[in-house]
Amino acid sequence: MSLKENVDFVKNELDSEEKFLESFVKLERFYKKYKLLLIVLLVVIIAAVIGLNVKNYFDSQNKIKANIAFEEVLKDFDNKDALKTLEDTNKKLYEVALYLKAKDEGKTADVDVMFFDTLSKYKKALEDKNLSQLNDVSMQRDFLLKEFALFNKALLEATNGKYSDAKATLKLIPKESKVYELVKILNHYLLTK
């Protein structure tokens, strides 16, 4: 019985070695058949990794240059070299610098940065006391000062004698708003009108 077990063990070992050799031969055939494709794929992966690392390095260097240029612009708004560097390396930061420069000079800037362009339009509408511009700004969904813009619109309408329009505008401001205390005061004034 032990001899039979030994023979079975040897038979199993030979079968496993045969299967291993068979799979190795299949792998070798696969490699020979697709050798060129595998090499090209490996080269592409290596090139992509190297390219991605180089791109990340240059992006990092541009961020550093842009931050240094932005600091220089904040110190001196008339620094043309820093503004040019900022324009070349980071367009959004350049727009912010233009906005800050215009604000420093007491002007309004037409910039293309998410919140600054709307704030600039809002400020210009208030300065010009332009109800249609103020209405356009206050109706934008992502405007930060939407309720305050609506309140200012209602205030301008009340000043111009358009009391019913002012009341309608005030109804657009939710009761949860921080501006609602001002709304109650203006509504109290409009009760007599």
Short mmCIF file of C-alpha atoms in Angstrom, two decimals:
data_model
loop_
_atom_site.label_atom_id
_atom_site.label_comp_id
_atom_site.label_asym_id
_atom_site.label_seq_id
_atom_site.Cartn_x
_atom_site.Cartn_y
_atom_site.Cartn_z
CA MET A 1 0.00 0.00 0.00
CA SER A 2 2.78 2.44 0.68
CA LEU A 3 4.33 1.55 -2.66
CA LYS A 4 1.05 2.39 -4.36
CA GLU A 5 0.93 5.74 -2.54
CA ASN A 6 4.48 6.50 -3.63
CA VAL A 7 3.64 5.67 -7.24
CA ASP A 8 0.55 7.88 -7.08
CA PHE A 9 2.60 10.69 -5.56
CA VAL A 10 5.22 10.43 -8.30
CA LYS A 11 2.48 10.29 -10.93
CA ASN A 12 0.88 13.47 -9.51
CA GLU A 13 4.24 15.21 -9.45
CA LEU A 14 4.91 14.32 -13.06
CA ASP A 15 1.43 15.53 -14.05
CA SER A 16 1.97 18.86 -12.30
CA GLU A 17 5.38 19.29 -13.92
CA GLU A 18 3.89 18.43 -17.29
CA LYS A 19 1.14 21.03 -16.80
CA PHE A 20 3.74 23.59 -15.75
CA LEU A 21 5.82 22.91 -18.87
CA GLU A 22 2.70 23.00 -21.03
CA SER A 23 1.69 26.43 -19.65
CA PHE A 24 5.27 27.66 -20.08
CA VAL A 25 5.19 26.58 -23.75
CA LYS A 26 1.83 28.34 -24.22
CA LEU A 27 3.25 31.49 -22.64
CA GLU A 28 6.32 31.29 -24.88
CA ARG A 29 4.11 30.92 -27.98
CA PHE A 30 2.00 33.89 -26.86
CA TYR A 31 5.14 35.98 -26.32
CA LYS A 32 6.55 35.07 -29.74
CA LYS A 33 3.23 35.80 -31.43
CA TYR A 34 2.68 39.19 -29.73
CA LYS A 35 6.29 40.17 -29.00
CA LEU A 36 6.22 43.38 -31.03
CA LEU A 37 2.86 44.45 -29.61
CA LEU A 38 4.01 43.82 -26.03
CA ILE A 39 7.20 45.82 -26.57
CA VAL A 40 5.27 48.72 -28.12
CA LEU A 41 2.78 48.64 -25.25
CA LEU A 42 5.59 48.69 -22.70
CA VAL A 43 7.31 51.61 -24.47
CA VAL A 44 4.02 53.55 -24.62
CA ILE A 45 3.39 53.01 -20.89
CA ILE A 46 6.92 54.13 -19.99
CA ALA A 47 6.65 57.18 -22.28
CA ALA A 48 3.26 58.09 -20.77
CA VAL A 49 4.63 57.88 -17.22
CA ILE A 50 7.65 60.00 -18.13
CA GLY A 51 5.47 62.51 -20.01
CA LEU A 52 3.05 62.82 -17.11
CA ASN A 53 5.89 63.44 -14.66
CA VAL A 54 7.44 66.07 -16.94
CA LYS A 55 4.06 67.80 -17.37
CA ASN A 56 3.49 67.81 -13.59
CA TYR A 57 6.95 69.27 -13.07
CA PHE A 58 6.36 72.11 -15.55
CA ASP A 59 2.89 72.80 -14.10
CA SER A 60 4.46 73.03 -10.66
CA GLN A 61 7.13 75.42 -11.93
CA ASN A 62 4.47 77.59 -13.60
CA LYS A 63 2.50 77.75 -10.34
CA ILE A 64 5.61 78.88 -8.50
CA LYS A 65 6.36 81.54 -11.14
CA ALA A 66 2.74 82.72 -11.09
CA ASN A 67 2.66 82.99 -7.29
CA ILE A 68 5.92 84.96 -7.23
CA ALA A 69 4.64 87.26 -9.99
CA PHE A 70 1.32 87.73 -8.16
CA GLU A 71 3.16 88.74 -4.99
CA GLU A 72 5.19 91.27 -7.00
CA VAL A 73 2.00 92.66 -8.57
CA LEU A 74 0.41 93.02 -5.13
CA LYS A 75 3.43 95.05 -4.01
CA ASP A 76 3.44 97.20 -7.16
CA PHE A 77 0.45 97.18 -9.50
CA ASP A 78 2.50 98.94 -12.20
CA ASN A 79 5.07 96.13 -12.47
CA LYS A 80 4.70 95.28 -16.18
CA ASP A 81 7.12 92.33 -16.10
CA ALA A 82 5.24 90.65 -13.26
CA LEU A 83 1.90 91.24 -15.02
CA LYS A 84 3.27 89.75 -18.25
CA THR A 85 4.63 86.71 -16.38
CA LEU A 86 1.30 86.31 -14.64
CA GLU A 87 -0.59 86.55 -17.93
CA ASP A 88 1.64 83.87 -19.47
CA THR A 89 1.58 81.43 -16.56
CA ASN A 90 -1.86 81.74 -14.92
CA LYS A 91 -4.71 83.51 -16.72
CA LYS A 92 -7.16 83.42 -13.78
CA LEU A 93 -4.63 84.88 -11.34
CA TYR A 94 -3.85 87.54 -13.94
CA GLU A 95 -7.56 88.45 -14.05
CA VAL A 96 -7.63 88.67 -10.24
CA ALA A 97 -4.60 90.98 -10.36
CA LEU A 98 -6.36 93.20 -12.91
CA TYR A 99 -9.43 93.30 -10.70
CA LEU A 100 -7.36 94.27 -7.65
CA LYS A 101 -5.46 96.88 -9.65
CA ALA A 102 -8.71 98.46 -10.88
CA LYS A 103 -10.13 98.37 -7.36
CA ASP A 104 -6.99 100.08 -6.05
CA GLU A 105 -7.40 102.79 -8.67
CA GLY A 106 -11.08 103.21 -7.80
CA LYS A 107 -12.27 101.77 -11.12
CA THR A 108 -14.26 98.73 -12.07
CA ALA A 109 -12.64 95.99 -14.12
CA ASP A 110 -14.23 93.69 -16.64
CA VAL A 111 -12.66 90.39 -15.60
CA ASP A 112 -13.42 86.77 -16.36
CA VAL A 113 -13.11 85.20 -12.91
CA MET A 114 -16.06 83.36 -11.43
CA PHE A 115 -17.11 85.76 -8.66
CA PHE A 116 -15.10 88.87 -9.43
CA ASP A 117 -16.79 89.57 -12.73
CA THR A 118 -20.22 89.48 -11.07
CA LEU A 119 -19.03 91.62 -8.15
CA SER A 120 -17.59 94.10 -10.62
CA LYS A 121 -20.88 94.27 -12.54
CA TYR A 122 -22.77 94.63 -9.25
CA LYS A 123 -20.56 97.49 -8.13
CA LYS A 124 -20.92 99.23 -11.49
CA ALA A 125 -24.72 98.81 -11.40
CA LEU A 126 -24.85 100.35 -7.91
CA GLU A 127 -22.61 103.24 -8.91
CA ASP A 128 -24.70 103.94 -12.02
CA LYS A 129 -27.96 103.28 -10.15
CA ASN A 130 -28.94 101.14 -13.14
CA LEU A 131 -31.97 99.01 -12.28
CA SER A 132 -31.74 96.74 -15.31
CA GLN A 133 -28.07 95.90 -14.68
CA LEU A 134 -28.83 95.35 -11.00
CA ASN A 135 -31.71 93.08 -11.97
CA ASP A 136 -29.45 91.07 -14.32
CA VAL A 137 -26.83 90.60 -11.61
CA SER A 138 -29.33 89.68 -8.90
CA MET A 139 -30.95 87.03 -11.09
CA GLN A 140 -27.74 85.06 -11.59
CA ARG A 141 -27.98 81.77 -9.71
CA ASP A 142 -24.41 81.64 -8.38
CA PHE A 143 -24.10 85.28 -7.30
CA LEU A 144 -22.85 85.48 -3.72
CA LEU A 145 -24.70 88.65 -2.76
CA LYS A 146 -27.97 87.84 -4.51
CA GLU A 147 -30.28 88.85 -1.66
CA PHE A 148 -28.30 92.03 -0.99
CA ALA A 149 -28.50 92.91 -4.69
CA LEU A 150 -32.26 92.37 -4.61
CA PHE A 151 -32.52 94.60 -1.55
CA ASN A 152 -30.49 97.34 -3.29
CA LYS A 153 -32.72 97.01 -6.34
CA ALA A 154 -35.82 97.45 -4.16
CA LEU A 155 -34.19 100.43 -2.46
CA LEU A 156 -33.48 102.08 -5.84
CA GLU A 157 -37.03 101.35 -6.97
CA ALA A 158 -38.41 102.94 -3.79
CA THR A 159 -36.14 105.95 -4.30
CA ASN A 160 -37.45 106.31 -7.88
CA GLY A 161 -41.06 106.15 -6.66
CA LYS A 162 -41.76 102.64 -7.98
CA TYR A 163 -43.21 101.41 -4.70
CA SER A 164 -45.16 98.43 -6.05
CA ASP A 165 -42.05 97.21 -7.90
CA ALA A 166 -40.01 97.60 -4.72
CA LYS A 167 -42.57 95.54 -2.76
CA ALA A 168 -42.49 92.81 -5.42
CA THR A 169 -38.69 92.72 -5.37
CA LEU A 170 -38.60 92.45 -1.58
CA LYS A 171 -40.88 89.39 -1.77
CA LEU A 172 -38.12 87.60 -3.69
CA ILE A 173 -35.84 87.67 -0.63
CA PRO A 174 -36.32 84.60 1.61
CA LYS A 175 -37.01 85.03 5.32
CA GLU A 176 -33.90 82.97 6.16
CA SER A 177 -31.66 85.56 4.50
CA LYS A 178 -29.25 87.71 6.50
CA VAL A 179 -30.69 90.73 4.68
CA TYR A 180 -34.21 90.07 5.93
CA GLU A 181 -33.90 92.53 8.83
CA LEU A 182 -33.28 95.29 6.28
CA VAL A 183 -36.20 93.97 4.21
CA LYS A 184 -38.53 94.36 7.21
CA ILE A 185 -37.38 97.96 7.70
CA LEU A 186 -37.92 98.84 4.02
CA ASN A 187 -41.29 97.04 4.02
CA HIS A 188 -42.32 99.10 7.04
CA TYR A 189 -41.42 102.28 5.12
CA LEU A 190 -43.30 101.04 2.04
CA LEU A 191 -46.50 100.47 4.04
CA THR A 192 -47.10 104.19 3.99
CA LYS A 193 -46.58 104.40 0.23
#
